Amino acid sequence: MRIRVRIFGEISEEIGKNYDFEIHGKITVLEVLEKVSSISGQKRGYLGNYKIGEKDIGYLVNGKNIEFLDGLATILHDDNELVILQPTTGG
Amino acid sequence: MKGWNGCFLRIDLSNKKVIKQNYSEEFAHKWLGGRGFAIKLLWDELTPGTDPLGPDNMLMFLTGPYSGLVIPNSGKLVVAAKSPITGGYGDGNLGSMAGPNLRKAGYDAIIITGKLDKPSYILIENEKVEIILANELWGLDCYETEKILKKSHGVSTGVLSIGQSGENLTRFATIISQEGRAGGRPGMGAVMGSKKLKAIVIHGTKEPLLADKEALLKLGKEGFDSIQKRDNYNFWKKQGTMATVEWCQNASTLPTRNFSEGIFECSKEIDGNTMEKQTIKQRGCPNCNMICGNIILDTNGEESELDYENVVMLGSNIGVGDLKKVATLNRICDMLGLDTISAGSSIGFAMECSEKKLIDSDLYFGDFMGAQRLLREMAEMKGEGALFGLGVKAASEKIGKGSSDFAIHVKGLECSAYDCHLCPGMALSFGTSPIGAHHKDAWVISWEISSGTREEYGPSKADKVIEFQRIRGGMYESLVACRFPWIELGFENEWFPKYIEAATGVKYSLDDMWILGDRIYALIRAFWVREYGGKWDRKMDYPPIRWFKEPLKKGPLTGKHLDLSKYDLLLEEYYKKRGWNNLGIPTNDTMKKLGLEKESIELNKILENVK
Ligand code: SF4
């Protein structure tokens, strides 16, 4: 199955903006994030300065925050899009 | 006095009387400056029930001990008065050469009362203060006005002016400086227009006396360097606040078609990435090394300075998905002196009324030509503009037919650009903002969404709103410093007491700043209650009704909306934490703790009429 990852905000300059993964079998949000972290050469368990799983970054699956799903254990399905949303500037 | 000039410039326009009034150190220490000075002066001097557009309203331009010094982001100025759009406390801030020039002229604030017989402007050159006839300027837009005044008085002057909307009393007219630096959303431009005051020109050449100039210069340099070294400095410089368009679209919080939805099908056409490709230059406030105004060319090839709020309110909120068109609308607002947020909200409201056939109009969402026409009519208070230029609350009361259900405002002031169908914390922030719906004080939405607590109504939301209100609405608005270094780049709050000590010699801790914030909030709330009397109601702290009644119909959050009973509990929690009663009015104990004993006696008299 195909999973797309899109990254917004300043961290995208460090870890990239888009990833496409072909996955066989089951995969969770956490596992995809770890993949992104390792492919982009980040410290293990980190995306830029953000520790995966800490509550200062938003993760959306097809636009829905994972807090409304099963958190990092949310299972992704074919053609799902995972968005990594850094706290924004602007206010 | 060190750090402060210790002097107010009072101008009575009716009698053309100018008084330079020294004020006490005790007053300065207790209220600091900016918003702190504004609310204390309004409370002490404005007769309750004063017509906001009558001669007795006080129009004030205020600095703080931070303003105008060579330290980070110190080029702001607060403008305040009783608001003609809300009937309560109103203020706003703008960054231009006016603030630093005012300080250098030897004043901490200008307090204007009365009304001129003929349109005029005020010229301030240090001690010299003149009121000069301005018949030839009346009717001109802010750009032309400033150009002419700078030609007469020099390019290094600070010019504050109103456009046609201020002259014609559009209730959300602002005051403009330097082609697009706007301040005073709640109709401060209309207050200026009601006094027939077209502009203020300020030129100062003196320096405020400082407690430790050397230390301040050293700290200033360290602050600028520290800002420049922040991780996200370069990212901020590229897009400024415009990065938020894409973020809000992803979070379903991008106001679309009069706040009926949180996502916009053309968001990419108006976002920060699109802007980056078109930016021709950047503009900012004085003493700032993180300038955030991005300029692009509009559909007529003219320059327009964009930021998140104006792009969204004049873009997705009215269904216009083309950045150049948005830039055209934005430039018209800046020239005419219309607040972009309220203008976008009023146009969106008018378009919805028209599509629902509640008014006889051919406006529709996405109608770029119609939006331009309505902006001009609102600035002239003619045609459809005569109705919508009153603001959405007043317009909905005149239209009736259920239109108040989609009039997006709090206390009469239109909401800034965050859809809160599923952001109770941000909704509370809009609800309890001291000027009506504005994000300036407690911009908690980024925290609320990123922290994964979006659907919660728990006490942490009230805590966060209060924390932000203390920092941004209390400390920054009274120091008169820009909030962006802190919120955007993490420039620590601890820097500010150090700057103040070097400037004034007075030691403040951050806890002192939070108490000051609470004091200001309590007195602003008392002011609202004094103005509204028996009409005061805790429902005035509710966010727009649409977010409760009408679920989102598009996107991943389809079906979501705010829950009224849960919001009410959150509001109760907020009141408790603030030491306010269940009507949202500060208790006697709270007033006393905050050093407002005298004010609490007057408040008690008013409360006899409030049930
Ligand atoms: S960050 Fe922007 S608003 Fe703040 S002082 Fe700088 S230019 Fe002005």
XYZ file of C-alpha atoms and ligand atoms in Angstrom:
710
model
C 0.000 0.000 0.000
C 1.016 3.614 -0.510
C 1.452 6.120 2.319
C 2.221 9.774 1.705
C 3.908 11.998 4.270
C 3.854 15.793 4.035
C 5.786 18.059 6.346
C 5.015 21.723 6.982
C 6.825 24.574 8.617
C 10.449 25.171 9.378
C 11.345 21.512 10.095
C 10.542 20.672 6.470
C 13.734 22.513 5.582
C 15.650 20.035 7.702
C 13.849 16.786 7.034
C 12.214 17.389 3.647
C 8.678 18.210 2.539
C 7.339 14.975 0.984
C 7.831 11.261 1.363
C 6.068 8.411 -0.437
C 6.295 4.940 1.049
C 5.287 1.592 -0.438
C 4.419 -0.526 2.568
C 3.683 -4.239 2.805
C 1.599 -5.233 5.782
C 0.504 -3.140 8.756
C 2.146 0.117 9.792
C 1.428 2.655 12.537
C 1.948 6.413 12.631
C 4.849 5.924 15.019
C 6.586 3.506 12.652
C 6.205 5.892 9.722
C 7.581 8.768 11.779
C 10.567 6.674 12.781
C 11.141 5.877 9.129
C 11.098 9.571 8.223
C 13.425 10.325 11.109
C 15.946 7.723 10.034
C 15.792 8.419 6.261
C 16.344 12.126 6.818
C 19.315 11.437 9.069
C 17.817 12.705 12.319
C 18.791 11.731 15.831
C 16.915 8.512 16.648
C 13.373 9.287 17.786
C 13.534 12.917 16.690
C 12.243 15.068 13.866
C 14.516 18.081 13.908
C 14.430 19.342 17.480
C 11.102 17.669 18.178
C 10.980 14.362 20.015
C 8.475 12.059 18.387
C 5.518 11.561 20.702
C 5.937 14.730 22.713
C 2.890 16.934 22.609
C 4.333 19.905 20.819
C 3.804 18.845 17.268
C 0.607 17.821 15.488
C 0.164 14.684 13.384
C -2.821 14.439 11.082
C -3.999 11.377 9.180
C -6.096 12.437 6.206
C -6.591 15.749 7.988
C -7.679 14.234 11.303
C -5.476 14.822 14.312
C -4.247 11.485 15.672
C -5.572 12.568 19.064
C -9.029 11.713 17.666
C -7.741 8.355 16.412
C -5.425 5.991 18.274
C -2.575 8.410 18.792
C 0.809 7.206 17.609
C -0.597 3.671 17.461
C -3.046 4.694 14.715
C -2.833 2.191 11.890
C -2.429 3.641 8.430
C -4.258 2.334 5.385
C -3.662 2.413 1.654
C -3.477 5.936 0.226
C -3.455 7.604 3.647
C -1.709 10.913 4.015
C 0.189 11.709 7.186
C 0.791 15.414 7.815
C 3.414 16.599 10.284
C 2.365 19.998 11.573
C 4.822 22.049 13.540
C 3.429 24.788 15.825
C 2.942 27.727 13.543
C 4.070 31.294 13.482
C 1.519 33.974 12.917
C -0.228 35.365 15.945
C 12.114 60.481 36.000
C 14.317 58.070 34.068
C 13.174 55.840 31.228
C 9.839 57.592 31.039
C 9.623 61.206 29.871
C 7.175 61.800 32.709
C 5.075 64.065 30.513
C 1.736 63.813 28.711
C 0.782 66.135 25.892
C -2.870 67.063 26.357
C -4.662 68.755 23.507
C -8.213 70.077 23.777
C -9.262 70.568 20.170
C -12.442 72.506 20.960
C -10.539 75.252 22.758
C -7.248 74.711 20.925
C -5.586 74.399 24.295
C -2.316 72.516 24.723
C -1.085 71.401 28.123
C 2.133 69.585 28.910
C 1.316 67.644 32.027
C 3.892 65.996 34.211
C 2.693 62.833 35.853
C 3.981 61.076 38.941
C 6.522 58.292 39.244
C 3.971 56.346 41.247
C 1.589 56.417 38.277
C 4.351 55.293 35.920
C 5.452 52.451 38.170
C 1.939 51.184 38.715
C 0.691 51.349 35.109
C 3.951 51.172 33.114
C 2.698 52.686 29.821
C 0.669 51.895 26.697
C -2.472 49.979 27.554
C -1.846 50.374 31.302
C -1.876 54.173 31.020
C -4.813 54.085 28.618
C -7.226 52.198 30.841
C -6.293 54.135 33.980
C -6.800 57.481 32.178
C -10.106 56.367 30.664
C -11.347 55.087 34.001
C -10.388 58.277 35.834
C -11.394 60.849 33.255
C -14.059 59.576 30.865
C -17.631 60.161 31.990
C -19.570 56.878 31.792
C -21.914 56.813 28.831
C -19.807 59.236 26.774
C -20.636 59.076 23.070
C -17.568 57.420 21.477
C -17.982 59.668 18.449
C -18.727 62.791 20.475
C -16.228 65.482 21.453
C -15.728 64.167 24.980
C -14.218 60.843 24.005
C -10.484 60.691 24.710
C -8.247 59.633 21.850
C -4.852 58.601 23.109
C -1.543 57.708 21.526
C 0.658 56.009 24.068
C 4.181 54.708 24.375
C 5.839 52.791 27.177
C 9.268 52.872 28.792
C 10.420 50.337 26.199
C 9.299 52.355 23.175
C 11.645 53.957 20.758
C 14.868 52.822 22.450
C 17.485 50.959 20.444
C 16.378 47.580 21.710
C 14.551 44.793 19.875
C 11.141 45.486 18.342
C 10.533 48.754 20.174
C 8.917 50.744 17.345
C 5.303 50.275 18.390
C 2.692 52.754 19.567
C -0.649 52.078 21.272
C -3.779 53.960 20.242
C -6.780 53.809 22.568
C -10.246 55.311 23.164
C -13.746 54.234 24.021
C -14.717 52.224 20.963
C -17.549 53.223 18.633
C -17.994 49.665 17.404
C -18.220 47.969 20.803
C -19.123 50.751 23.202
C -16.389 49.409 25.486
C -12.643 49.683 25.851
C -10.795 49.888 22.533
C -7.145 49.860 21.602
C -4.656 48.668 19.045
C -0.997 49.065 18.213
C 0.986 49.996 15.172
C 4.660 50.115 14.350
C 6.006 53.172 12.562
C 8.262 56.171 13.055
C 5.478 57.856 15.025
C 6.223 56.000 18.302
C 9.973 56.685 18.444
C 9.397 60.314 17.370
C 6.835 60.851 20.110
C 9.298 59.644 22.733
C 12.022 61.818 21.263
C 9.727 64.837 21.303
C 9.634 64.451 25.084
C 6.170 62.926 25.617
C 4.994 59.502 26.666
C 1.464 60.004 25.382
C -0.818 62.389 23.534
C -4.298 62.733 25.019
C -6.778 64.391 22.690
C -10.252 65.604 23.616
C -12.760 67.985 22.055
C -13.552 68.558 18.413
C -12.260 70.909 15.736
C -14.614 73.157 13.732
C -12.592 72.621 10.593
C -10.477 69.669 9.471
C -6.937 70.110 10.738
C -3.811 68.231 11.666
C -1.517 68.477 14.674
C 2.167 69.182 14.235
C 4.446 68.285 17.129
C 8.102 69.268 16.952
C 9.563 68.798 20.411
C 8.041 71.627 22.524
C 6.290 73.245 19.559
C 2.697 72.072 19.098
C 0.507 73.526 16.368
C -2.969 72.839 15.047
C -2.924 73.486 11.306
C -5.897 73.698 8.929
C -6.136 70.722 6.604
C -9.040 71.458 4.285
C -7.004 70.326 1.301
C -6.177 67.009 2.994
C -9.764 66.151 3.973
C -11.084 63.591 1.508
C -7.641 62.234 0.627
C -6.542 58.692 1.372
C -3.854 57.884 3.927
C -1.111 57.384 1.326
C -1.668 60.787 -0.296
C -2.046 62.475 3.085
C 1.223 61.120 4.433
C 3.071 61.942 1.231
C 1.961 65.581 1.342
C 2.698 65.952 5.049
C 6.144 64.416 4.710
C 6.899 66.771 1.856
C 6.068 69.714 4.120
C 7.604 68.452 7.337
C 10.362 66.045 6.353
C 10.693 62.338 5.665
C 11.968 61.497 9.130
C 8.721 62.599 10.792
C 6.206 60.090 12.068
C 2.798 60.558 10.466
C -0.458 59.078 11.739
C -3.466 59.712 9.545
C -6.980 58.644 8.751
C -8.445 57.966 5.334
C -11.946 58.517 4.037
C -13.311 55.814 6.354
C -12.172 57.673 9.467
C -13.640 60.904 8.136
C -16.983 59.242 7.430
C -17.046 57.368 10.747
C -16.931 53.797 9.477
C -17.074 52.015 12.799
C -13.953 49.951 12.111
C -11.805 52.727 10.665
C -8.182 52.510 11.779
C -5.249 54.873 11.950
C -2.552 54.349 9.327
C 1.129 55.138 9.080
C 3.735 54.436 6.411
C 1.395 52.919 3.825
C -0.078 49.982 5.600
C 0.986 50.060 9.226
C -2.482 50.074 10.776
C -3.620 50.263 14.375
C -6.820 50.588 16.366
C -9.215 47.995 14.971
C -12.123 48.979 17.225
C -12.770 52.214 15.325
C -9.948 54.405 16.591
C -9.846 56.022 13.124
C -13.530 56.933 13.422
C -12.882 58.562 16.814
C -10.140 60.626 15.170
C -12.476 61.496 12.291
C -15.244 62.522 14.681
C -12.828 65.136 16.029
C -12.115 66.335 12.458
C -8.493 65.483 13.041
C -6.945 64.305 9.783
C -3.429 63.578 10.952
C -0.716 63.960 13.537
C 2.830 64.718 12.459
C 5.542 64.128 15.047
C 9.179 65.004 14.975
C 11.375 64.626 18.020
C 15.090 65.129 18.437
C 15.650 64.540 22.147
C 16.516 61.342 23.980
C 14.659 60.193 27.088
C 16.890 60.266 30.143
C 17.988 56.703 30.870
C 19.057 55.080 34.142
C 21.965 53.199 32.581
C 22.439 54.015 28.929
C 25.542 51.905 28.506
C 23.909 48.805 29.933
C 20.872 49.362 27.741
C 22.960 49.652 24.579
C 24.860 46.498 25.480
C 21.669 44.598 26.251
C 20.122 45.912 23.059
C 22.934 44.563 20.948
C 22.827 41.230 22.750
C 19.080 41.038 22.164
C 19.329 41.737 18.439
C 22.142 39.164 18.106
C 20.194 36.600 20.086
C 17.121 37.033 17.862
C 19.166 36.614 14.737
C 20.669 33.362 15.982
C 17.321 31.672 16.675
C 16.699 28.387 14.812
C 13.615 29.581 12.981
C 14.837 33.112 12.229
C 15.403 32.453 8.525
C 12.087 30.699 8.119
C 10.277 33.583 9.806
C 12.050 36.110 7.578
C 10.831 34.269 4.483
C 7.122 34.127 5.206
C 6.461 36.030 8.435
C 2.938 35.338 9.580
C 1.921 34.016 6.162
C 3.117 30.471 6.956
C -0.074 30.215 8.989
C -2.328 29.984 5.910
C -1.075 26.502 5.069
C -1.045 25.496 8.721
C -4.645 26.622 9.301
C -5.812 24.866 6.152
C -4.317 21.634 7.471
C -5.832 22.158 10.888
C -9.288 23.074 9.477
C -9.130 26.496 11.120
C -8.874 28.686 8.011
C -11.896 31.023 8.036
C -13.742 30.381 4.821
C -16.905 32.027 3.487
C -17.818 33.987 6.570
C -16.448 31.414 9.020
C -18.812 28.722 7.813
C -15.919 26.337 7.072
C -12.316 25.812 8.186
C -10.843 24.771 4.848
C -10.668 26.621 1.538
C -10.373 24.874 -1.824
C -8.039 27.604 -3.137
C -5.856 27.938 -0.025
C -2.704 27.220 -2.024
C -3.376 30.250 -4.206
C -3.197 32.595 -1.229
C -0.626 30.927 1.034
C 2.888 31.827 2.113
C 4.531 29.759 -0.631
C 2.595 31.623 -3.315
C 3.503 34.888 -1.640
C 7.214 33.973 -1.460
C 7.301 33.720 -5.251
C 5.802 37.191 -5.610
C 7.494 39.124 -2.788
C 9.339 42.136 -4.132
C 10.431 43.615 -0.818
C 9.850 43.558 2.900
C 8.887 46.257 5.320
C 8.811 46.469 9.075
C 8.653 48.622 12.161
C 11.606 50.677 13.410
C 14.163 48.920 15.639
C 13.273 45.470 14.368
C 15.521 42.869 12.793
C 12.742 40.381 12.079
C 10.684 42.550 9.733
C 7.500 40.782 8.778
C 5.611 42.882 6.225
C 5.883 41.222 2.806
C 5.106 43.339 -0.200
C 3.775 42.014 -3.484
C 2.282 43.740 -6.513
C -1.506 43.691 -6.773
C -3.690 43.328 -9.882
C -2.934 46.955 -10.793
C 0.816 46.569 -10.327
C 0.684 48.555 -7.065
C 2.460 47.583 -3.851
C 0.497 45.910 -1.078
C 1.860 44.793 2.304
C 0.506 41.405 3.306
C 0.210 39.446 6.483
C -1.818 36.441 7.567
C -4.851 38.228 8.953
C -5.515 40.499 6.003
C -4.912 37.776 3.423
C -7.335 35.373 5.039
C -10.067 37.857 5.869
C -9.967 39.367 2.369
C -9.263 35.997 0.760
C -10.766 32.708 1.931
C -13.284 34.444 4.196
C -14.904 36.110 1.202
C -14.181 33.301 -1.252
C -11.422 35.077 -3.192
C -8.665 32.602 -4.095
C -6.107 34.747 -5.872
C -3.323 36.470 -3.946
C -3.039 39.417 -6.333
C -6.755 40.132 -5.965
C -6.430 39.861 -2.201
C -3.512 42.297 -2.387
C -5.709 44.764 -4.285
C -8.399 44.601 -1.608
C -5.777 44.940 1.102
C -4.272 48.026 -0.512
C -7.702 49.638 -0.809
C -8.270 49.058 2.926
C -4.905 50.572 3.836
C -5.481 53.588 1.636
C -8.995 54.223 2.920
C -8.020 53.412 6.511
C -10.311 50.422 6.924
C -9.407 47.631 9.296
C -8.769 44.613 7.059
C -10.129 42.084 9.553
C -13.451 43.798 10.163
C -13.706 44.810 6.508
C -13.235 41.170 5.418
C -15.710 39.994 7.997
C -18.292 42.604 6.985
C -17.912 41.728 3.295
C -18.236 38.004 4.086
C -21.332 38.718 6.153
C -22.817 40.897 3.386
C -22.125 38.195 0.787
C -23.849 35.589 2.912
C -26.849 37.870 3.532
C -27.035 38.446 -0.213
C -26.766 34.756 -1.156
C -29.457 33.949 1.416
C -31.592 36.734 -0.064
C -31.898 38.566 3.252
C -30.892 41.793 1.549
C -31.491 43.143 -1.928
C -27.968 42.796 -3.326
C -26.066 40.984 -6.055
C -22.991 40.246 -3.948
C -21.772 36.644 -3.875
C -18.808 34.791 -2.373
C -15.783 35.291 -4.600
C -17.153 38.550 -6.056
C -13.915 40.511 -6.385
C -15.483 43.522 -8.088
C -18.329 43.593 -5.567
C -15.842 43.442 -2.694
C -13.939 46.442 -4.076
C -17.173 48.363 -4.453
C -18.309 47.521 -0.942
C -14.975 48.589 0.555
C -15.316 51.990 -1.068
C -18.949 52.291 -0.016
C -18.119 51.351 3.562
C -15.423 54.035 3.614
C -17.960 56.560 2.315
C -20.797 55.151 4.466
C -22.963 55.185 1.354
C -25.053 52.613 -0.520
C -24.686 49.148 1.006
C -21.649 50.483 2.857
C -23.859 52.640 5.068
C -25.176 49.430 6.630
C -22.102 47.178 6.605
C -19.770 49.978 7.656
C -21.490 49.848 11.049
C -19.924 46.427 11.678
C -21.600 43.028 11.512
C -23.320 43.209 14.890
C -25.148 46.465 14.206
C -25.824 45.433 10.592
C -27.336 42.111 11.703
C -29.564 43.893 14.216
C -30.902 46.092 11.415
C -31.318 43.234 8.934
C -32.850 40.780 11.413
C -34.230 37.590 9.785
C -31.861 35.404 11.787
C -28.743 37.057 10.386
C -27.265 37.486 13.871
C -26.644 33.717 13.835
C -23.865 34.253 11.322
C -22.616 37.695 12.359
C -19.103 36.772 13.477
C -18.081 39.020 16.359
C -17.591 39.241 20.118
C -18.936 42.339 21.889
C -19.393 43.922 18.462
C -15.822 43.527 17.223
C -15.384 41.163 14.277
C -13.270 38.029 14.812
C -9.758 37.821 13.514
C -8.743 34.977 11.231
C -9.076 31.731 13.204
C -12.066 29.465 12.827
C -12.873 27.948 16.210
C -15.535 25.335 15.465
C -13.198 22.994 17.292
C -10.837 25.177 19.327
C -12.478 25.927 22.687
C -9.317 27.511 24.088
C -8.992 29.951 21.206
C -12.733 30.583 21.403
C -12.295 31.510 25.085
C -9.485 33.797 24.080
C -11.733 35.597 21.586
C -14.551 35.634 24.134
C -12.535 37.250 26.907
C -10.256 39.518 24.881
C -10.424 43.021 26.398
C -11.380 44.730 23.120
C -13.799 42.201 21.593
C -12.791 39.353 19.301
C -9.097 39.744 18.656
C -6.146 37.368 18.778
C -3.601 39.933 19.954
C -3.754 38.960 23.613
C -4.167 35.201 23.863
C -3.156 33.515 20.631
C -3.380 30.008 22.039
C -4.476 28.202 18.880
C -1.036 26.958 17.879
C -0.537 25.482 21.349
C -4.074 24.112 21.442
C -3.739 22.189 18.200
C -0.140 21.070 18.549
C -0.609 19.926 22.133
C -3.247 17.403 21.133
C -5.921 18.839 23.416
C -8.168 20.201 20.748
C -11.446 18.812 21.963
C -10.804 19.434 25.646
C -12.546 22.124 27.705
C -10.511 21.484 30.858
C -8.920 24.051 33.205
C -5.608 23.943 31.333
C -7.320 25.929 28.575
C -8.285 28.707 30.988
C -4.746 28.648 32.439
C -3.210 29.006 29.002
C -5.494 31.864 28.002
C -4.677 33.728 31.238
C -0.951 33.030 30.847
C -0.988 34.535 27.355
C -3.175 37.447 28.387
C -0.700 38.320 31.127
C 2.299 38.156 28.849
C 0.897 39.659 25.688
C -2.071 41.713 26.839
C -0.402 42.858 30.051
C 3.372 43.095 29.719
C 3.885 43.707 26.001
C 0.958 46.071 25.545
C 2.131 48.198 28.488
C 5.828 48.144 27.719
C 4.653 48.755 24.159
C 6.841 46.059 22.668
C 6.103 43.713 19.786
C 5.059 40.234 20.868
C 6.602 38.413 17.901
C 10.166 37.863 19.170
C 8.734 35.855 22.043
C 5.924 33.988 20.364
C 7.643 33.329 17.056
C 11.306 32.917 17.915
C 11.238 32.077 21.606
C 13.030 35.290 22.675
C 12.702 34.871 26.420
C 10.413 37.086 28.495
C 13.267 37.429 31.004
C 14.932 39.956 28.706
C 12.235 42.550 29.303
C 12.649 43.317 33.021
C 16.355 43.755 32.286
C 15.616 46.322 29.594
C 13.205 48.142 31.850
C 15.693 48.256 34.699
C 18.402 49.659 32.439
C 15.985 52.251 31.061
C 14.182 53.283 34.248
C 16.235 52.018 37.158
C 13.128 50.250 38.457
C 13.361 46.540 39.141
C 10.366 44.510 38.004
C 10.192 40.744 38.255
C 8.152 38.777 35.765
C 5.682 38.146 38.602
C 5.278 41.919 38.932
C 4.483 41.973 35.223
C 1.804 39.305 35.604
C 0.216 41.256 38.476
C 0.275 44.348 36.288
C -1.441 42.332 33.558
C -4.137 41.198 35.987
C -4.613 44.762 37.245
C -5.072 46.038 33.714
C -7.479 43.223 32.881
C -9.550 43.867 36.000
C -9.821 47.582 35.313
C -10.648 47.070 31.637
C -13.380 44.664 32.699
C -14.661 47.209 35.253
C -14.714 49.798 32.451
C -16.878 47.543 30.265
C -19.250 46.965 33.146
C -19.389 50.683 33.911
C -20.278 51.429 30.285
C -22.844 48.649 29.929
C -24.380 48.927 33.411
C -27.527 46.829 33.663
C -26.978 45.493 30.154
C -23.760 43.725 31.098
C -24.134 39.971 30.653
C -21.715 37.050 30.836
C -22.965 36.079 27.403
C -20.859 38.971 26.161
C -17.928 36.630 26.770
C -19.311 34.027 24.372
C -17.669 33.493 21.012
C -19.760 33.775 17.818
C -22.908 31.707 17.942
C -22.204 30.066 14.564
C -19.442 27.930 16.140
C -22.002 26.385 18.508
C -24.971 26.058 16.209
C -23.614 25.148 12.836
C -21.211 22.228 12.465
C -18.441 22.194 9.870
C -19.698 20.646 6.677
C -16.443 19.964 4.907
C -13.139 18.246 5.545
C -11.890 15.884 8.220
C -13.703 17.680 11.029
C -17.112 17.489 9.365
C -19.841 17.569 11.971
C -17.719 19.234 14.657
C -18.830 22.317 16.571
C -18.358 23.899 19.984
C -20.460 22.713 22.908
C -22.223 25.569 24.724
C -22.564 23.947 28.137
C -18.924 22.872 28.156
C -17.865 26.344 27.038
C -19.887 27.847 29.855
C -18.048 25.675 32.379
C -14.730 26.683 30.863
C -15.751 30.331 31.147
C -16.701 29.747 34.794
C -13.259 28.242 35.379
C -11.649 31.251 33.717
C -13.610 33.639 35.956
C -12.624 31.705 39.071
C -8.958 31.731 38.178
C -9.127 35.465 37.551
C -10.975 36.143 40.821
C -14.056 37.390 38.989
C -17.631 36.534 39.961
C -19.981 34.431 37.850
C -20.929 37.472 35.774
C -17.314 37.958 34.886
C -16.862 40.978 37.158
C -13.794 41.300 39.423
C -14.683 40.773 43.084
C -13.837 43.319 45.780
C -11.069 41.068 47.054
C -9.534 40.785 43.615
C -9.684 44.527 43.060
C -8.027 45.133 46.435
C -5.295 42.562 45.846
C -4.462 44.291 42.594
C -4.210 47.721 44.194
C -7.560 48.902 42.846
C -9.238 49.850 46.153
C -10.441 53.232 44.952
C -11.717 51.827 41.700
C -13.572 49.036 43.502
C -15.669 51.591 45.420
C -16.902 53.040 42.143
C -17.415 49.592 40.664
C -19.576 48.621 43.635
C -21.848 51.592 43.023
C -22.305 50.494 39.431
C -22.953 46.915 40.465
C -26.059 47.945 42.340
C -27.611 48.227 38.857
C -26.200 44.980 37.481
C -28.113 41.826 38.185
S 8.189 41.582 14.012
Fe 6.876 42.619 12.518
S 5.276 43.617 13.783
Fe 6.955 43.073 15.165
S 8.235 44.888 15.291
Fe 9.063 43.596 13.646
S 8.110 44.293 11.748
Fe 6.917 45.129 13.481
